Short mmCIF file of C-alpha atoms and ligand atoms in Angstrom, two decimals:
data_model
loop_
_atom_site.label_atom_id
_atom_site.label_comp_id
_atom_site.label_asym_id
_atom_site.label_seq_id
_atom_site.Cartn_x
_atom_site.Cartn_y
_atom_site.Cartn_z
CA MET A 1 -109.15 35.47 61.58
CA ALA A 2 -112.92 35.03 61.40
CA ILE A 3 -114.22 36.28 58.06
CA LYS A 4 -117.20 38.61 58.43
CA LEU A 5 -119.49 40.17 55.83
CA GLU A 6 -117.72 43.50 56.35
CA THR A 7 -114.16 42.07 56.10
CA ARG A 8 -112.06 43.90 53.53
CA ILE A 9 -111.50 41.02 51.10
CA ALA A 10 -109.34 41.37 47.98
CA VAL A 11 -109.80 38.89 45.16
CA LEU A 12 -106.29 38.64 43.72
CA CYS A 13 -106.24 37.78 40.03
CA GLY A 14 -104.61 38.56 36.69
CA GLY A 15 -101.03 38.73 37.76
CA LEU A 16 -97.81 38.17 35.87
CA SER A 17 -98.06 34.64 34.47
CA SER A 18 -98.95 33.19 31.07
CA GLU A 19 -102.35 32.28 32.53
CA ARG A 20 -103.20 35.92 33.27
CA GLU A 21 -106.30 36.15 31.06
CA VAL A 22 -107.94 33.05 32.52
CA SER A 23 -107.13 34.31 36.01
CA LEU A 24 -108.83 37.67 35.32
CA ARG A 25 -111.98 35.81 34.32
CA SER A 26 -111.76 33.57 37.41
CA GLY A 27 -111.29 36.64 39.64
CA LYS A 28 -114.22 38.59 38.23
CA ASN A 29 -116.54 35.61 38.71
CA CYS A 30 -115.35 35.01 42.28
CA LEU A 31 -115.81 38.68 43.16
CA ALA A 32 -119.36 38.69 41.76
CA ALA A 33 -120.13 35.62 43.89
CA LEU A 34 -118.66 37.21 47.03
CA ILE A 35 -120.79 40.33 46.49
CA ARG A 36 -123.90 38.15 46.01
CA LEU A 37 -122.99 36.34 49.23
CA GLY A 38 -123.04 39.68 51.05
CA TYR A 39 -119.32 40.44 51.38
CA SER A 40 -119.95 44.08 50.57
CA LYS A 41 -116.36 45.26 50.96
CA ALA A 42 -114.84 42.70 48.59
CA ILE A 43 -112.78 44.21 45.76
CA LEU A 44 -110.71 42.97 42.82
CA ILE A 45 -106.95 43.52 42.64
CA ASP A 46 -105.00 42.75 39.47
CA MET A 47 -101.67 41.66 40.95
CA GLY A 48 -98.62 43.59 39.79
CA HIS A 49 -95.14 44.12 41.23
CA ASP A 50 -96.64 46.71 43.60
CA ILE A 51 -98.97 44.18 45.24
CA ALA A 52 -97.57 44.61 48.78
CA GLN A 53 -98.20 48.34 48.60
CA GLN A 54 -101.69 47.83 47.13
CA LEU A 55 -102.69 45.45 49.91
CA THR A 56 -101.38 47.77 52.61
CA THR A 57 -102.73 51.09 51.30
CA GLN A 58 -106.17 49.56 50.64
CA GLY A 59 -106.30 48.08 54.14
CA ILE A 60 -106.91 44.53 52.88
CA GLU A 61 -107.68 42.07 55.70
CA PHE A 62 -108.15 38.87 53.69
CA ALA A 63 -107.03 37.60 50.27
CA PHE A 64 -109.12 35.36 48.03
CA LEU A 65 -106.65 33.86 45.55
CA ALA A 66 -107.78 33.48 41.95
CA LEU A 67 -104.28 33.60 40.46
CA HIS A 68 -102.83 30.88 38.26
CA GLY A 69 -99.23 30.00 37.43
CA LYS A 70 -96.05 31.87 38.32
CA TYR A 71 -96.13 34.13 41.42
CA GLY A 72 -99.75 33.20 42.11
CA GLU A 73 -99.91 29.43 42.39
CA ASP A 74 -96.26 28.74 43.27
CA GLY A 75 -96.00 29.96 46.85
CA CYS A 76 -94.73 33.47 46.06
CA ILE A 77 -97.92 35.42 46.81
CA GLN A 78 -98.64 33.04 49.71
CA GLY A 79 -95.25 33.90 51.24
CA LEU A 80 -95.83 37.60 50.84
CA LEU A 81 -99.26 37.32 52.46
CA GLU A 82 -97.74 35.38 55.37
CA ILE A 83 -95.24 38.19 55.94
CA LEU A 84 -97.96 40.83 55.71
CA ASN A 85 -100.07 38.77 58.14
CA ILE A 86 -103.01 38.66 55.72
CA PRO A 87 -104.88 35.32 55.77
CA TYR A 88 -105.68 33.78 52.37
CA THR A 89 -107.67 30.98 50.75
CA GLY A 90 -106.40 27.50 50.03
CA ASN A 91 -102.92 26.09 49.91
CA GLY A 92 -99.91 27.36 51.86
CA VAL A 93 -96.41 28.23 50.68
CA MET A 94 -94.96 24.72 50.74
CA ALA A 95 -97.76 22.83 48.95
CA SER A 96 -98.01 25.60 46.35
CA ALA A 97 -94.28 25.66 45.61
CA LEU A 98 -93.94 21.90 45.62
CA THR A 99 -96.82 21.14 43.27
CA MET A 100 -95.68 23.83 40.81
CA ASP A 101 -92.75 21.49 40.14
CA LYS A 102 -94.21 18.48 38.31
CA ASP A 103 -90.98 16.50 38.65
CA VAL A 104 -90.67 16.94 42.44
CA THR A 105 -94.39 16.21 42.87
CA LYS A 106 -94.06 12.96 40.92
CA ARG A 107 -91.06 11.85 42.98
CA LEU A 108 -92.97 12.45 46.21
CA LEU A 109 -96.10 10.66 45.00
CA LYS A 110 -94.06 7.75 43.65
CA GLU A 111 -92.29 7.32 46.97
CA ALA A 112 -95.71 7.09 48.62
CA GLY A 113 -96.65 4.27 46.25
CA LEU A 114 -99.01 6.32 44.08
CA PRO A 115 -99.08 5.72 40.30
CA VAL A 116 -97.07 8.12 38.13
CA ILE A 117 -95.78 7.72 34.57
CA PRO A 118 -92.10 6.86 33.95
CA SER A 119 -90.20 9.99 32.96
CA VAL A 120 -86.76 11.51 32.68
CA THR A 121 -85.98 15.01 33.94
CA LEU A 122 -83.67 17.13 31.79
CA TYR A 123 -82.00 20.45 32.60
CA LYS A 124 -81.43 23.37 30.24
CA THR A 125 -77.77 23.48 31.21
CA GLY A 126 -77.30 19.80 30.31
CA ASP A 127 -75.37 18.47 27.33
CA ARG A 128 -77.78 17.45 24.56
CA PRO A 129 -76.15 14.17 23.41
CA SER A 130 -76.07 12.79 26.96
CA GLN A 131 -79.64 14.00 27.50
CA LEU A 132 -80.78 12.09 24.44
CA GLN A 133 -78.96 9.03 25.73
CA GLN A 134 -80.92 9.18 28.99
CA LEU A 135 -84.15 8.93 26.99
CA GLU A 136 -83.25 5.47 25.71
CA THR A 137 -84.82 3.97 28.84
CA LEU A 138 -88.25 5.32 27.84
CA HIS A 139 -90.88 3.77 25.60
CA PHE A 140 -91.95 6.05 22.75
CA PRO A 141 -94.11 8.01 22.04
CA VAL A 142 -93.29 10.48 24.81
CA MET A 143 -94.68 13.77 26.03
CA VAL A 144 -92.12 16.57 26.32
CA LYS A 145 -93.27 19.21 28.80
CA PRO A 146 -91.88 22.21 30.63
CA ASN A 147 -91.72 21.25 34.29
CA SER A 148 -93.62 24.23 35.63
CA GLU A 149 -96.04 25.59 33.03
CA GLY A 150 -99.80 25.20 32.82
CA SER A 151 -102.47 25.17 30.09
CA SER A 152 -100.51 22.61 28.02
CA ILE A 153 -98.05 25.37 26.99
CA GLY A 154 -94.74 24.33 25.40
CA MET A 155 -95.75 20.67 25.37
CA SER A 156 -95.43 18.24 22.49
CA LYS A 157 -95.98 14.59 21.78
CA VAL A 158 -93.01 13.00 20.07
CA SER A 159 -92.99 9.59 18.42
CA SER A 160 -89.26 8.93 18.02
CA LEU A 161 -85.90 9.91 19.46
CA ALA A 162 -85.09 11.71 16.20
CA GLU A 163 -87.86 14.26 16.82
CA VAL A 164 -86.98 15.00 20.42
CA ASP A 165 -84.45 17.77 19.73
CA GLN A 166 -87.01 20.25 18.45
CA ALA A 167 -89.49 19.45 21.21
CA LEU A 168 -86.78 20.03 23.82
CA ASP A 169 -85.89 23.42 22.31
CA GLU A 170 -89.55 24.40 22.49
CA ALA A 171 -90.02 23.22 26.09
CA PHE A 172 -86.76 24.80 27.30
CA GLY A 173 -88.16 28.10 26.00
CA TYR A 174 -90.55 27.97 28.97
CA ALA A 175 -88.59 26.32 31.79
CA ASN A 176 -85.08 25.33 32.87
CA LYS A 177 -86.32 21.86 33.71
CA VAL A 178 -88.17 19.65 31.20
CA LEU A 179 -89.99 16.37 31.77
CA VAL A 180 -89.91 13.71 29.09
CA GLU A 181 -92.70 11.34 30.02
CA GLU A 182 -94.03 8.22 28.32
CA PHE A 183 -97.25 8.98 26.45
CA ILE A 184 -100.23 7.08 27.80
CA ALA A 185 -102.91 6.63 25.16
CA GLY A 186 -105.76 6.81 27.65
CA GLU A 187 -108.51 9.08 28.82
CA SER A 188 -107.64 12.48 30.34
CA ILE A 189 -109.55 13.21 33.51
CA THR A 190 -109.45 15.59 36.47
CA VAL A 191 -110.74 15.33 40.04
CA GLY A 192 -111.39 18.24 42.38
CA VAL A 193 -110.87 18.37 46.13
CA ILE A 194 -112.77 20.82 48.32
CA LEU A 195 -113.05 21.40 52.05
CA LYS A 196 -116.56 20.76 53.32
CA GLU A 197 -117.49 20.85 56.98
CA GLY A 198 -113.84 20.49 57.93
CA GLN A 199 -113.25 17.46 55.68
CA HIS A 200 -111.50 17.26 52.34
CA VAL A 201 -113.85 15.58 49.86
CA THR A 202 -113.45 14.73 46.18
CA THR A 203 -115.75 15.90 43.40
CA PRO A 204 -117.09 13.61 40.68
CA ILE A 205 -114.55 12.75 37.98
CA LEU A 206 -114.58 14.91 34.86
CA ALA A 207 -113.38 13.23 31.64
CA PHE A 208 -112.25 15.09 28.51
CA ARG A 209 -112.81 13.51 25.11
CA THR A 210 -110.89 15.63 22.66
CA LYS A 211 -110.94 15.77 18.88
CA THR A 212 -107.15 16.16 19.13
CA ASP A 213 -104.75 13.40 20.17
CA TRP A 214 -104.42 14.77 23.72
CA TYR A 215 -105.80 17.65 25.78
CA ASP A 216 -103.62 20.30 24.15
CA LEU A 217 -103.89 24.08 24.01
CA GLU A 218 -106.21 23.95 21.02
CA ALA A 219 -108.57 21.46 22.68
CA LYS A 220 -108.55 23.46 25.93
CA TYR A 221 -109.43 26.83 24.44
CA THR A 222 -111.41 26.19 21.24
CA ALA A 223 -115.16 25.76 21.60
CA GLY A 224 -116.40 22.39 20.41
CA MET A 225 -112.99 20.68 20.43
CA THR A 226 -113.60 18.84 23.68
CA GLU A 227 -116.50 16.84 24.96
CA PHE A 228 -116.84 16.95 28.76
CA ILE A 229 -118.20 13.85 30.43
CA LEU A 230 -119.29 14.38 34.00
CA PRO A 231 -119.28 12.10 35.83
CA ALA A 232 -116.84 9.99 33.83
CA PRO A 233 -118.46 6.68 32.84
CA PHE A 234 -116.16 4.47 34.93
CA SER A 235 -117.11 1.49 37.07
CA ASP A 236 -117.82 2.22 40.74
CA SER A 237 -114.61 0.48 41.77
CA LEU A 238 -112.43 2.49 39.37
CA THR A 239 -114.17 5.75 40.34
CA HIS A 240 -113.65 4.99 44.00
CA ALA A 241 -110.00 4.03 43.51
CA ILE A 242 -109.24 7.23 41.58
CA GLN A 243 -110.98 9.38 44.19
CA GLU A 244 -109.06 7.66 47.01
CA THR A 245 -105.80 8.24 45.13
CA THR A 246 -106.76 11.89 44.65
CA LEU A 247 -107.22 12.42 48.39
CA LYS A 248 -103.95 10.64 49.16
CA ALA A 249 -102.05 12.76 46.64
CA HIS A 250 -103.67 15.94 48.00
CA ASN A 251 -102.57 15.02 51.53
CA ILE A 252 -99.07 13.84 50.60
CA ALA A 253 -98.40 17.14 48.82
CA GLY A 254 -99.62 18.98 51.94
CA CYS A 255 -102.52 20.58 50.10
CA TYR A 256 -105.23 22.37 52.02
CA GLY A 257 -108.65 23.74 51.15
CA VAL A 258 -108.79 23.11 47.42
CA SER A 259 -106.97 21.34 44.60
CA ARG A 260 -107.63 19.70 41.24
CA ILE A 261 -105.63 16.68 40.26
CA ASP A 262 -105.13 15.60 36.63
CA PHE A 263 -104.80 11.95 35.60
CA VAL A 264 -104.60 9.77 32.52
CA VAL A 265 -106.64 6.57 32.75
CA LEU A 266 -105.47 3.67 30.59
CA ASP A 267 -107.87 0.92 31.62
CA GLN A 268 -109.82 -0.48 34.58
CA ASP A 269 -106.65 -1.12 36.58
CA ARG A 270 -104.17 1.47 35.35
CA TYR A 271 -104.40 5.20 35.96
CA TYR A 272 -101.63 7.72 36.54
CA ILE A 273 -101.40 11.09 38.28
CA LEU A 274 -100.08 13.83 35.97
CA GLU A 275 -100.08 16.87 38.22
CA ILE A 276 -101.70 18.73 41.11
CA ASN A 277 -103.23 22.17 40.51
CA THR A 278 -103.50 24.25 43.69
CA ILE A 279 -105.62 27.15 42.38
CA PRO A 280 -108.09 25.62 39.95
CA GLY A 281 -109.76 27.85 37.35
CA MET A 282 -113.03 29.47 38.42
CA THR A 283 -114.37 30.81 35.09
CA ASP A 284 -117.87 29.94 33.83
CA LEU A 285 -116.32 27.16 31.76
CA SER A 286 -113.81 25.90 34.33
CA ASP A 287 -113.66 22.32 35.55
CA LEU A 288 -114.03 22.75 39.31
CA PRO A 289 -117.31 24.74 39.22
CA ALA A 290 -118.80 22.11 36.88
CA GLN A 291 -117.61 19.30 39.15
CA ALA A 292 -119.00 21.04 42.24
CA ALA A 293 -122.34 21.56 40.46
CA ALA A 294 -122.44 17.84 39.70
CA MET A 295 -122.43 17.19 43.45
CA GLY A 296 -125.10 19.80 44.13
CA ILE A 297 -122.77 22.67 45.06
CA GLY A 298 -123.53 25.83 43.08
CA TYR A 299 -120.91 28.42 42.11
CA ASP A 300 -121.60 30.77 45.03
CA GLU A 301 -121.51 27.94 47.53
CA LEU A 302 -118.19 26.78 46.07
CA VAL A 303 -116.77 30.29 46.48
CA GLN A 304 -118.05 30.30 50.07
CA LEU A 305 -116.31 26.97 50.78
CA ILE A 306 -113.03 28.22 49.29
CA LEU A 307 -113.34 31.45 51.28
CA ARG A 308 -113.86 29.47 54.49
CA SER A 309 -110.65 27.51 53.86
CA GLY A 310 -108.80 30.71 54.73
CA ASP A 311 -110.66 31.33 57.96
CA THR A 312 -108.00 30.84 60.62
CA THR A 313 -110.59 30.41 63.40
CA ARG A 314 -112.27 27.46 61.67
N1 ADP B 1 -97.71 11.43 29.67
C1 ADP B 1 -98.86 11.77 29.10
N2 ADP B 1 -99.58 10.88 28.36
C2 ADP B 1 -100.73 11.22 27.76
N3 ADP B 1 -101.28 12.44 27.83
C3 ADP B 1 -100.62 13.38 28.55
C4 ADP B 1 -99.39 13.10 29.23
N4 ADP B 1 -98.98 14.23 29.84
C5 ADP B 1 -99.90 15.16 29.59
N5 ADP B 1 -100.89 14.68 28.81
C6 ADP B 1 -102.06 15.42 28.30
O1 ADP B 1 -101.78 16.80 28.34
C7 ADP B 1 -102.68 17.49 29.24
C8 ADP B 1 -101.92 18.53 30.02
O2 ADP B 1 -100.88 17.92 30.77
P1 ADP B 1 -100.55 18.32 32.27
O3 ADP B 1 -99.40 17.48 32.71
O4 ADP B 1 -101.79 18.24 33.10
O5 ADP B 1 -100.03 19.84 32.14
P2 ADP B 1 -100.73 21.27 32.27
O6 ADP B 1 -100.05 21.88 33.46
O7 ADP B 1 -100.40 21.97 31.02
O8 ADP B 1 -102.19 21.06 32.50
C9 ADP B 1 -103.27 16.37 30.10
O9 ADP B 1 -104.56 16.69 30.56
C10 ADP B 1 -103.28 15.18 29.14
O10 ADP B 1 -104.39 15.25 28.25
MG1 MG B 2 -103.12 19.77 33.73
#
């Protein structure tokens, strides 16, 4: 479908995940940009269980996805939109579902020769003593994280096997699958991918220097806790290598239109992919808009590029 200024576009946001509040802010900003761009019939829909009915009764012809987390970023809404024959922005069902699972994503990237951190995957139904035994192969400290949450929720850094029990209880409160991953004492960074003139291109690298030990919930959502360095002060060769790896990971996961890939960088030669985000935040303070701005792409232009990724006649 060719998107026209009079197309009935719905910005889908809010939704039913733990990242609802951020998504509402992303959605409102994207809608304001679409209106400024002249898409006069664009509206906002806060996604609930009645979303199929909402889309149908409001005659929605195109969906701009500003949802994060469960049901929004995991292939569910994408599948529903496919069935309803409503085109949408960004990643399809498969890439969305796949990248929501950090463990499966890491296995796929590892098989393709891309750098990921050694980890063990544990299941809620598993027997705790044998789970703890499996962790003996890992070097401590480790990061214990729910396999499919965002915003650093349910995650903890653990320095010895004795402390793992509690961290596992916490993480299993959020997911049936938990990753126990070696902790890399490096720099946390993220790289965006956008679709420009039919080509996927990477943004400059954004580095986070936090007052906390790692980029946790507190650092993410408390003003002044994190210093953002854009572009990250890496050598040209390291920057280039990370950007190449980003594009490879984006393609291997089958991503399309937009993504933001998180890494930890240890030194000049060692960097590791943590995860792939398929619907990056679009608030005033979000990473992707800042990264786009650093390459001369303003917020409205970024929204236009994301919108175009859903144009099926492109
Ligand atoms: N293995 C690790 N070693 C060091 N830091 C980590 C590790 N895993 C996660 N982190 C830190 O936690 C942050 C969030 O982790 P991430 O895997 O991206 O999950 P989320 O989905 O919550 O963003 C990262 O940006 C990084 O700062
Ligand atoms: Mg992340």
